[in-house]
PDB file of C-alpha atoms in Angstrom:
ATOM      1  CA  UNK A  30     -29.939 125.616 -49.151  1.00  0.00           C
ATOM      2  CA  UNK A  31     -27.781 123.081 -47.328  1.00  0.00           C
ATOM      3  CA  UNK A  32     -29.657 122.728 -44.046  1.00  0.00           C
ATOM      4  CA  UNK A  33     -28.979 119.996 -41.639  1.00  0.00           C
ATOM      5  CA  UNK A  34     -32.358 118.750 -40.199  1.00  0.00           C
ATOM      6  CA  UNK A  35     -33.648 115.866 -38.241  1.00  0.00           C
ATOM      7  CA  UNK A  36     -30.467 115.330 -36.471  1.00  0.00           C
ATOM      8  CA  UNK A  37     -32.171 114.065 -33.301  1.00  0.00           C
ATOM      9  CA  UNK A  38     -30.919 115.004 -29.901  1.00  0.00           C
ATOM     10  CA  UNK A  39     -28.515 113.314 -27.367  1.00  0.00           C
ATOM     11  CA  UNK A  40     -29.736 112.156 -24.275  1.00  0.00           C
ATOM     12  CA  UNK A  41     -26.424 111.914 -22.256  1.00  0.00           C
ATOM     13  CA  UNK A  42     -24.912 115.203 -22.573  1.00  0.00           C
ATOM     14  CA  UNK A  43     -24.828 116.142 -18.869  1.00  0.00           C
ATOM     15  CA  UNK A  44     -22.337 115.459 -16.190  1.00  0.00           C
ATOM     16  CA  UNK A  45     -22.104 116.703 -12.418  1.00  0.00           C
ATOM     17  CA  UNK A  46     -19.226 118.564 -10.799  1.00  0.00           C
ATOM     18  CA  UNK A  47     -17.022 116.618  -8.574  1.00  0.00           C
ATOM     19  CA  UNK A  48     -17.758 117.235  -4.805  1.00  0.00           C
ATOM     20  CA  UNK A  49     -14.350 116.406  -3.570  1.00  0.00           C
ATOM     21  CA  UNK A  50     -15.513 114.462  -0.643  1.00  0.00           C
ATOM     22  CA  UNK A  51     -13.381 112.119   1.752  1.00  0.00           C
ATOM     23  CA  UNK A  52     -10.687 112.408   4.318  1.00  0.00           C
ATOM     24  CA  UNK A  53      -8.497 115.384   4.045  1.00  0.00           C
ATOM     25  CA  UNK A  54      -6.248 114.846   7.084  1.00  0.00           C
ATOM     26  CA  UNK A  55      -5.548 111.324   8.423  1.00  0.00           C
ATOM     27  CA  UNK A  56      -4.517 109.947  11.738  1.00  0.00           C
ATOM     28  CA  UNK A  57      -1.599 111.391  13.608  1.00  0.00           C
ATOM     29  CA  UNK A  58      -1.339 114.270  11.120  1.00  0.00           C
ATOM     30  CA  UNK A  59      -0.852 117.775  12.485  1.00  0.00           C
ATOM     31  CA  UNK A  60      -3.671 120.369  11.902  1.00  0.00           C
ATOM     32  CA  UNK A  61      -4.245 123.941  12.783  1.00  0.00           C
ATOM     33  CA  UNK A  62      -7.426 125.411  14.049  1.00  0.00           C
ATOM     34  CA  UNK A  63      -9.993 125.546  11.069  1.00  0.00           C
ATOM     35  CA  UNK A  64      -8.450 122.847   9.109  1.00  0.00           C
ATOM     36  CA  UNK A  65     -11.094 120.678   7.362  1.00  0.00           C
ATOM     37  CA  UNK A  66     -10.340 116.930   8.500  1.00  0.00           C
ATOM     38  CA  UNK A  67     -13.322 115.305   6.591  1.00  0.00           C
ATOM     39  CA  UNK A  68     -15.870 116.363   3.824  1.00  0.00           C
ATOM     40  CA  UNK A  69     -18.816 113.897   3.923  1.00  0.00           C
ATOM     41  CA  UNK A  70     -22.481 113.505   3.301  1.00  0.00           C
ATOM     42  CA  UNK A  71     -24.233 112.559   6.318  1.00  0.00           C
ATOM     43  CA  UNK A  72     -22.397 111.603   9.552  1.00  0.00           C
ATOM     44  CA  UNK A  73     -20.113 108.545   8.477  1.00  0.00           C
ATOM     45  CA  UNK A  74     -17.743 110.121  11.041  1.00  0.00           C
ATOM     46  CA  UNK A  75     -18.725 111.856  14.023  1.00  0.00           C
ATOM     47  CA  UNK A  76     -17.123 114.996  15.790  1.00  0.00           C
ATOM     48  CA  UNK A  77     -15.317 114.009  19.075  1.00  0.00           C
ATOM     49  CA  UNK A  78     -13.120 116.245  21.378  1.00  0.00           C
ATOM     50  CA  UNK A  79     -11.959 119.579  19.806  1.00  0.00           C
ATOM     51  CA  UNK A  80     -13.601 118.843  16.567  1.00  0.00           C
ATOM     52  CA  UNK A  81     -16.698 120.779  15.169  1.00  0.00           C
ATOM     53  CA  UNK A  82     -19.252 119.886  12.557  1.00  0.00           C
ATOM     54  CA  UNK A  83     -20.600 122.250   9.727  1.00  0.00           C
ATOM     55  CA  UNK A  84     -24.170 122.544   8.172  1.00  0.00           C
ATOM     56  CA  UNK A  85     -23.165 120.175   5.426  1.00  0.00           C
ATOM     57  CA  UNK A  86     -21.384 117.776   8.002  1.00  0.00           C
ATOM     58  CA  UNK A  87     -17.849 118.743   7.263  1.00  0.00           C
ATOM     59  CA  UNK A  88     -15.731 118.172  10.519  1.00  0.00           C
ATOM     60  CA  UNK A  89     -13.136 120.577  11.061  1.00  0.00           C
ATOM     61  CA  UNK A  90     -10.495 121.154  13.857  1.00  0.00           C
ATOM     62  CA  UNK A  91     -11.150 123.725  16.644  1.00  0.00           C
ATOM     63  CA  UNK A  92      -7.707 123.908  18.137  1.00  0.00           C
ATOM     64  CA  UNK A  93      -4.192 123.195  16.957  1.00  0.00           C
ATOM     65  CA  UNK A  94      -3.141 119.483  17.339  1.00  0.00           C
ATOM     66  CA  UNK A  95      -2.883 115.977  16.087  1.00  0.00           C
ATOM     67  CA  UNK A  96      -5.973 114.065  14.391  1.00  0.00           C
ATOM     68  CA  UNK A  97      -6.967 110.860  16.225  1.00  0.00           C
ATOM     69  CA  UNK A  98      -9.637 108.470  14.873  1.00  0.00           C
ATOM     70  CA  UNK A  99     -11.295 106.153  17.413  1.00  0.00           C
ATOM     71  CA  UNK A 100     -14.147 103.672  17.661  1.00  0.00           C
ATOM     72  CA  UNK A 101     -16.513 104.281  20.575  1.00  0.00           C
ATOM     73  CA  UNK A 102     -19.884 104.055  22.076  1.00  0.00           C
ATOM     74  CA  UNK A 103     -22.817 101.441  22.153  1.00  0.00           C
ATOM     75  CA  UNK A 104     -23.115 101.506  18.259  1.00  0.00           C
ATOM     76  CA  UNK A 105     -19.379 101.376  17.478  1.00  0.00           C
ATOM     77  CA  UNK A 106     -19.381 104.825  15.749  1.00  0.00           C
ATOM     78  CA  UNK A 107     -16.263 106.294  14.365  1.00  0.00           C
ATOM     79  CA  UNK A 108     -15.010 109.581  16.186  1.00  0.00           C
ATOM     80  CA  UNK A 109     -12.701 112.084  15.062  1.00  0.00           C
ATOM     81  CA  UNK A 110     -10.784 114.030  17.819  1.00  0.00           C
ATOM     82  CA  UNK A 111      -7.959 116.433  17.863  1.00  0.00           C
ATOM     83  CA  UNK A 112      -5.581 116.194  20.589  1.00  0.00           C
ATOM     84  CA  UNK A 113      -3.719 119.255  21.613  1.00  0.00           C
ATOM     85  CA  UNK A 114      -0.012 119.791  21.037  1.00  0.00           C
ATOM     86  CA  UNK A 115       2.023 119.975  24.314  1.00  0.00           C
ATOM     87  CA  UNK A 116       4.181 123.201  24.451  1.00  0.00           C
ATOM     88  CA  UNK A 117       7.247 122.345  25.967  1.00  0.00           C
ATOM     89  CA  UNK A 118       8.955 124.816  28.289  1.00  0.00           C
ATOM     90  CA  UNK A 119      12.520 125.855  27.170  1.00  0.00           C
ATOM     91  CA  UNK A 120      15.012 125.974  29.924  1.00  0.00           C
ATOM     92  CA  UNK A 121      17.585 128.829  29.368  1.00  0.00           C
TER      93      UNK A 121
END
């Protein structure tokens, strides 16, 4: 009877899945409404004009436009805004 006994157990056989956090759309990039701009834990970046925040602090665009990062406020916080695209009238 060839049994393998007393092999012990390993203590480092676990790993967590990657969370894919970070900036997804950088400054002056074009976004459409609903695009995720930043995935984060906590509010490292704060939502500004035309940007919404999800339950998990994900920032996303509310309108089509261009991403803009700016530091403002009394605590020098980083805000993310989306500036709407200007629609040019074509003359016929």
